[in-house]
mmCIF file of C-alpha atoms in Angstrom:
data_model
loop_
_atom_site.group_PDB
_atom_site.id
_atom_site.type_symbol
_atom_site.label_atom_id
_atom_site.label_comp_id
_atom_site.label_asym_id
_atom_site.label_seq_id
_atom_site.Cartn_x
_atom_site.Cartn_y
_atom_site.Cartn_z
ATOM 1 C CA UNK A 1 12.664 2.318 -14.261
ATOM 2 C CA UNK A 2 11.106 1.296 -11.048
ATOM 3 C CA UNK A 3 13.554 3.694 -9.336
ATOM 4 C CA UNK A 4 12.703 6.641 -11.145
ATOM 5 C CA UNK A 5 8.858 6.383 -10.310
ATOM 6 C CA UNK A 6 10.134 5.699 -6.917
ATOM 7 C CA UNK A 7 12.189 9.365 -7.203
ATOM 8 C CA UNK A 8 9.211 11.077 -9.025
ATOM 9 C CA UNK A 9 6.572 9.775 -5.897
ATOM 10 C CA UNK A 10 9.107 10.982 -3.689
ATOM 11 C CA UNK A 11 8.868 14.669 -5.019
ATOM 12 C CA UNK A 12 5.383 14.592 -3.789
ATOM 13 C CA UNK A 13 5.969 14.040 -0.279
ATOM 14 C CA UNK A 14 7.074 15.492 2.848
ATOM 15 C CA UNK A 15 11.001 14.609 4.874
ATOM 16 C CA UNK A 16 7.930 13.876 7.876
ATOM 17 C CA UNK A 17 6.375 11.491 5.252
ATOM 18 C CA UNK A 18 9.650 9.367 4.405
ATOM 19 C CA UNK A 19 11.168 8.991 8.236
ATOM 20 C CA UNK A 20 7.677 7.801 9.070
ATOM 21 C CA UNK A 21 7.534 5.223 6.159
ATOM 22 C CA UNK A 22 10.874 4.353 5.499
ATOM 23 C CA UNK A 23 11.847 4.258 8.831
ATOM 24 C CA UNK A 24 8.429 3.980 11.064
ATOM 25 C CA UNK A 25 7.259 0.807 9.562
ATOM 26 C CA UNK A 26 10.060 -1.048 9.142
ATOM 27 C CA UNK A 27 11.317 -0.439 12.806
ATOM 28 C CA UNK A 28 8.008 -1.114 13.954
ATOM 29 C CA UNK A 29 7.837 -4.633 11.915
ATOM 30 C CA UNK A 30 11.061 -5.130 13.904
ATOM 31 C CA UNK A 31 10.192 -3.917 17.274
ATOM 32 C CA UNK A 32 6.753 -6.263 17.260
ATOM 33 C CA UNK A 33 8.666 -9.374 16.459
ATOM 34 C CA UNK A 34 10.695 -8.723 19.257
ATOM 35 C CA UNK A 35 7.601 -8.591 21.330
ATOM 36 C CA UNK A 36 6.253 -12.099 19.956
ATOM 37 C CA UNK A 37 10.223 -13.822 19.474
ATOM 38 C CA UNK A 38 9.842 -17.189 21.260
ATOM 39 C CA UNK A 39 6.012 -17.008 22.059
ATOM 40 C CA UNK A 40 4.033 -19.865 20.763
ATOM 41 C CA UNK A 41 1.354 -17.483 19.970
ATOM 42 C CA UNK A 42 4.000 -15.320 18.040
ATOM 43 C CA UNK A 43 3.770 -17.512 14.845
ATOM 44 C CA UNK A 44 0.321 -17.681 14.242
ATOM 45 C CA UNK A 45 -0.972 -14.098 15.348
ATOM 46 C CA UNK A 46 2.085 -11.666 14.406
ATOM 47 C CA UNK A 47 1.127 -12.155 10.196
ATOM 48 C CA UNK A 48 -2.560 -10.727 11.431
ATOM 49 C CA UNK A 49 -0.912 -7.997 13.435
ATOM 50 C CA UNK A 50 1.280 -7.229 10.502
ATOM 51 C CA UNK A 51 -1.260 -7.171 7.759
ATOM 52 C CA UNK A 52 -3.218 -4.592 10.222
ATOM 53 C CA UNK A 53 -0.387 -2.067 10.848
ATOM 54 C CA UNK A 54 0.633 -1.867 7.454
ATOM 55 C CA UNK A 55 -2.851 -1.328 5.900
ATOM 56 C CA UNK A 56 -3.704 1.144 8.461
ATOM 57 C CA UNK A 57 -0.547 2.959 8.539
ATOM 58 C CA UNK A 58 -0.205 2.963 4.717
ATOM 59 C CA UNK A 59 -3.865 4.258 4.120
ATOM 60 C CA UNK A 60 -3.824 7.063 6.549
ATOM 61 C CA UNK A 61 -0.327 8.578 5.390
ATOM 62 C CA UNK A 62 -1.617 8.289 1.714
ATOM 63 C CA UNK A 63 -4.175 11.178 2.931
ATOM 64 C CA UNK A 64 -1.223 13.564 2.787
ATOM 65 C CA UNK A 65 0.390 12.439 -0.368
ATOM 66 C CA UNK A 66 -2.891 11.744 -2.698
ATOM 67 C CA UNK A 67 -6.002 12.219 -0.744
ATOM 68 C CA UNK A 68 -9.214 12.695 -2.520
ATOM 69 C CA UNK A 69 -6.890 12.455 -6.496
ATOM 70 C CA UNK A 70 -10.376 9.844 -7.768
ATOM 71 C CA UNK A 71 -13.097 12.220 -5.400
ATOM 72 C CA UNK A 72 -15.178 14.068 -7.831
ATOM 73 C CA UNK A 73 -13.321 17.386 -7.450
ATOM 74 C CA UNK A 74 -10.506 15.521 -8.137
ATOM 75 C CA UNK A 75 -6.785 15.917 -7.317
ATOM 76 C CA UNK A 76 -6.118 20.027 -8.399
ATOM 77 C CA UNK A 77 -2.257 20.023 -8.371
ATOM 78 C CA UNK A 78 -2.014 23.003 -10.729
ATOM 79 C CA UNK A 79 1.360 23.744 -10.566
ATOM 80 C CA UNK A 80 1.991 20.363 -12.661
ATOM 81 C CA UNK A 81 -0.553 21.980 -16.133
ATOM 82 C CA UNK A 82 1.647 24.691 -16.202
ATOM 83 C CA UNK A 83 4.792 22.076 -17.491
ATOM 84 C CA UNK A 84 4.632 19.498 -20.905
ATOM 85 C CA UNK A 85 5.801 16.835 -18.090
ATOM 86 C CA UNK A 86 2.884 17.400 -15.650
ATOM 87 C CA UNK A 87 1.277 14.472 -16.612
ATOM 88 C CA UNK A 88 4.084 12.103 -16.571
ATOM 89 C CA UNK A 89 5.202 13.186 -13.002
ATOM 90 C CA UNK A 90 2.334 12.494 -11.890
ATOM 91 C CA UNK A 91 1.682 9.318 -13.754
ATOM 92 C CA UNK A 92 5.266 8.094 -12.201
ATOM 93 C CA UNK A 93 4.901 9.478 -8.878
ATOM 94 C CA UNK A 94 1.474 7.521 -8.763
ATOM 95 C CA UNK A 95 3.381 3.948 -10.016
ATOM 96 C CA UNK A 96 6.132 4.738 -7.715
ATOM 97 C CA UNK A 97 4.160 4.771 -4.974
ATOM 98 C CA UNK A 98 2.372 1.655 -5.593
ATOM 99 C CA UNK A 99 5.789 -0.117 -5.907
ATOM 100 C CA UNK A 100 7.123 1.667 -3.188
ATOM 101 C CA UNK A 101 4.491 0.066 -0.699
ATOM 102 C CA UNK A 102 5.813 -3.333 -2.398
ATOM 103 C CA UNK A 103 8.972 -2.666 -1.493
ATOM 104 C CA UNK A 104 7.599 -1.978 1.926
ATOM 105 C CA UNK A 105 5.700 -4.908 2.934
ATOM 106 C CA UNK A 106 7.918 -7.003 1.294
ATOM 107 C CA UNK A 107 10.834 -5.630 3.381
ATOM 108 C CA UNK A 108 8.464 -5.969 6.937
ATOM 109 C CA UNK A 109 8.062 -9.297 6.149
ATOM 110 C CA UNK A 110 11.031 -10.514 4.771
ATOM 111 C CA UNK A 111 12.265 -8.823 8.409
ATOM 112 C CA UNK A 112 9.588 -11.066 10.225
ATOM 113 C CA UNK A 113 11.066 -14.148 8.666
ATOM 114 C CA UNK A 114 13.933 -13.820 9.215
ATOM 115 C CA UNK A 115 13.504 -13.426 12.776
ATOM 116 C CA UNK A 116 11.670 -16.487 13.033
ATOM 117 C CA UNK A 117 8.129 -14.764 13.798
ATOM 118 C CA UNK A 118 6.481 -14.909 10.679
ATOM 119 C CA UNK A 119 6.361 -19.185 9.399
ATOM 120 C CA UNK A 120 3.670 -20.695 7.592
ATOM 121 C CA UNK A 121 3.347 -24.694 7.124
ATOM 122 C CA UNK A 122 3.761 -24.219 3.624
ATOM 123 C CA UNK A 123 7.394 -22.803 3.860
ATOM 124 C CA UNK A 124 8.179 -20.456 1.012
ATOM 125 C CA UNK A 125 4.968 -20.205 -0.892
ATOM 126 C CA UNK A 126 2.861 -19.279 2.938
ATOM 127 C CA UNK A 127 5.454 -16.383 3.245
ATOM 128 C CA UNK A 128 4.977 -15.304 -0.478
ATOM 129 C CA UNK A 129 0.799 -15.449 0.197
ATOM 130 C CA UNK A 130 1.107 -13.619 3.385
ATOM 131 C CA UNK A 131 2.881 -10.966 1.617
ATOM 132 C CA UNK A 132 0.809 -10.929 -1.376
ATOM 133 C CA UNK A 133 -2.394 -10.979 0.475
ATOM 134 C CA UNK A 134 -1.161 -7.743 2.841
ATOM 135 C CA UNK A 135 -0.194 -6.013 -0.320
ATOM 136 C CA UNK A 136 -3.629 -7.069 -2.268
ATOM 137 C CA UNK A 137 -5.750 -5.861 0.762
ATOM 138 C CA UNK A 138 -3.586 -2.745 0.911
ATOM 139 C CA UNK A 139 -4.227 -1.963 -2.693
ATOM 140 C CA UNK A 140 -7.821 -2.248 -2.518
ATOM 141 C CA UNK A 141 -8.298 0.055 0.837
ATOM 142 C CA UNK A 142 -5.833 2.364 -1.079
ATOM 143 C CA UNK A 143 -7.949 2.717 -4.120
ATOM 144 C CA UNK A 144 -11.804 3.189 -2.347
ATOM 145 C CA UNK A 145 -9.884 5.593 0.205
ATOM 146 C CA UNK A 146 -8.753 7.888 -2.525
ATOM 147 C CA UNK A 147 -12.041 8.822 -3.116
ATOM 148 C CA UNK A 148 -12.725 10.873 -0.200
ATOM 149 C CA UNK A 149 -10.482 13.776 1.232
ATOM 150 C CA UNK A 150 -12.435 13.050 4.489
ATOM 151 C CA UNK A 151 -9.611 11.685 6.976
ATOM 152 C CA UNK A 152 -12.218 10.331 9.249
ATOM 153 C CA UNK A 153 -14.170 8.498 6.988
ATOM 154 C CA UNK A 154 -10.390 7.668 5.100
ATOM 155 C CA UNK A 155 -10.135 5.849 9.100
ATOM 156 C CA UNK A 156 -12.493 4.005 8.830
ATOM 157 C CA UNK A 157 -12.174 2.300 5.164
ATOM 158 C CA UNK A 158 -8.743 1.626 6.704
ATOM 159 C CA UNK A 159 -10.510 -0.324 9.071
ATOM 160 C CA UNK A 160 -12.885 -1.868 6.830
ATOM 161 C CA UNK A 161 -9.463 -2.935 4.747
ATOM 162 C CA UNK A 162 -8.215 -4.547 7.768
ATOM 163 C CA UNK A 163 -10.988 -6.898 9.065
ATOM 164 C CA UNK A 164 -10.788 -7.560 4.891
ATOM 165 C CA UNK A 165 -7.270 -8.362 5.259
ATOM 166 C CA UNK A 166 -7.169 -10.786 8.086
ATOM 167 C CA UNK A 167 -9.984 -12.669 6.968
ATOM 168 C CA UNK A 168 -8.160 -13.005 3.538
ATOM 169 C CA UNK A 169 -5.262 -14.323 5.500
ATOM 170 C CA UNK A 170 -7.041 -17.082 7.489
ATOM 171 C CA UNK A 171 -8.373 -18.087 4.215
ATOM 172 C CA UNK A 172 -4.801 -18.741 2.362
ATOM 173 C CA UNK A 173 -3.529 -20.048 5.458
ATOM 174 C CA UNK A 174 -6.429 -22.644 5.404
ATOM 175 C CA UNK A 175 -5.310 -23.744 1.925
ATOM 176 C CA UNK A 176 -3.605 -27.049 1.492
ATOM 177 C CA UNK A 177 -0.269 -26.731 0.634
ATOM 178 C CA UNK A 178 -0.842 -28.260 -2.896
ATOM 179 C CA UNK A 179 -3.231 -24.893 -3.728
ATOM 180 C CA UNK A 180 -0.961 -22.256 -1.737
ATOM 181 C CA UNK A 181 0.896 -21.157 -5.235
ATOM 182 C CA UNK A 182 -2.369 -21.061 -7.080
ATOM 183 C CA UNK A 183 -3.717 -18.805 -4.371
ATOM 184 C CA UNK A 184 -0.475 -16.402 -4.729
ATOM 185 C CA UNK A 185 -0.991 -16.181 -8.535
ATOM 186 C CA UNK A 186 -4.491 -15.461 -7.749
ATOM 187 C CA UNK A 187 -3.982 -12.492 -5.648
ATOM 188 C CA UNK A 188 -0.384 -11.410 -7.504
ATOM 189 C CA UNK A 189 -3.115 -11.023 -10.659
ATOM 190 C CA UNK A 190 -5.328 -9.248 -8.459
ATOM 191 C CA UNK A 191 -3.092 -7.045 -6.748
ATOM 192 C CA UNK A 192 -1.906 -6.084 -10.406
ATOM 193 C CA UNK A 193 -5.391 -5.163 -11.440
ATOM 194 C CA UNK A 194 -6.132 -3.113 -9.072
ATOM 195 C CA UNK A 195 -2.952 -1.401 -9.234
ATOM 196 C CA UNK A 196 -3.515 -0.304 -13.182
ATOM 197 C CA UNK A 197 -7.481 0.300 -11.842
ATOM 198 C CA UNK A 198 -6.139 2.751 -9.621
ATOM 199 C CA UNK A 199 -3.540 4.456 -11.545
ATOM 200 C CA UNK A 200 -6.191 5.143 -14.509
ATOM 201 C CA UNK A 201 -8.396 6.107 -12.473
ATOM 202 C CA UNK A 202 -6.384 8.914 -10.393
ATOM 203 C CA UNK A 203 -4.984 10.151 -14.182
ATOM 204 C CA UNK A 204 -8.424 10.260 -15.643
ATOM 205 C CA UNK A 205 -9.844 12.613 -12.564
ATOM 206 C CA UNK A 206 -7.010 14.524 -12.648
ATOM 207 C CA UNK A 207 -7.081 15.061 -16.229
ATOM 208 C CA UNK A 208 -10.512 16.362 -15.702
ATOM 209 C CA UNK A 209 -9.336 19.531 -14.043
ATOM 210 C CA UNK A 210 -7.910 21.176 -16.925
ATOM 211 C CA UNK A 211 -11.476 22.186 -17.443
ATOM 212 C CA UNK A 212 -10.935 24.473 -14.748
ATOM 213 C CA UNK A 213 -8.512 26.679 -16.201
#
């Protein structure tokens, strides 16, 4: 199932789109922990530097995907009233693209650990709240950014969604290691709610066209 909202987001985007995310990120997680493999520094500032390119990145290539689908003009994609299945495309290709980022951040960091850059004191459950934490932030920023179809202002809630982020992070990484799983339910809840927030909200405004036909 997650697959085929995966192939349904996909629809909606652009071959420039996919080599930047599928490819662009991933080699830039790589490329990065190259840069900080065998610093001492490397450890505690790469999950910051992380959490920052993938927020940014992810929130100002979402501006040519779904940019403005929750502004009050909402997200006019006619061509998808004209079929029965309008709706669900775009209900899947919205899901799909929030697990897609998952997949994403999960696969930066997973590519971070395993290169030794990315540790946290509390072994499995740190990694798990780093990546929770970038995906919660990333969420968020996604959801007020889709508001706007100003890419300017769209810059600067990315911003906004980073200084967000890394503050998040210092907090779980100032958690005892008895509280670190608590703190990854916490934000796997969160980053759940505002995933359903975002999807309703995209397929209500959108839904509100029809009015203009």
């Amino acid at each position: 199932m997650a697959m085929k909202k995966i192939r349904a987001y996909l629809l909606f985007t652009s071959w420039r789109y996919k080599l930047g995310i599928f490819l662009g990120l991933p080699v830039a997680a790589f490329l990065l922990g190259l840069l900080f493999w065998g610093s001492r520094w490397g450890v505690l500032v790469y999950g910051y530097i992380l959490t920052a390119i993938l927020i940014f990145f992810e929130i100002i290539a979402d501006q040519a995907v779904f940019a403005g689908i929750q502004s009050q003009r909402g997200y006019k994609l006619d061509y998808l009233k004209t079929s029965p299945l309008g709706c669900k495309m775009l209900w899947w290709g919205l899901t799909g693209d929030l697990v897609r980022k998952f997949f994403t951040a999960a696969l930066c960091v997973s590519i971070c650990g395993g290169m030794g850059v990315l540790k946290a004191e509390s072994g499995f459950a740190g990694v798990m709240g780093i990546l929770l934490t970038i995906y919660f932030t990333e969420t968020l920023t996604l959801f007020l950014s889709r508001y706007t179809y100003s890419a300017m202002l769209c810059v600067w809630i990315a911003y906004g969604g980073i200084v967000a982020g890394v503050m998040l992070l210092s907090v779980i990484n100032a958690i005892p290691i008895q509280g670190v799983w608590l703190a990854d339910g916490l934000l796997a809840l969160g980053a759940v709610a505002v995933c359903v927030l975002t999807v309703r909200t995209a397929m209500k405004k959108w839904r509100r066209t029809f009015s203009d036909m």
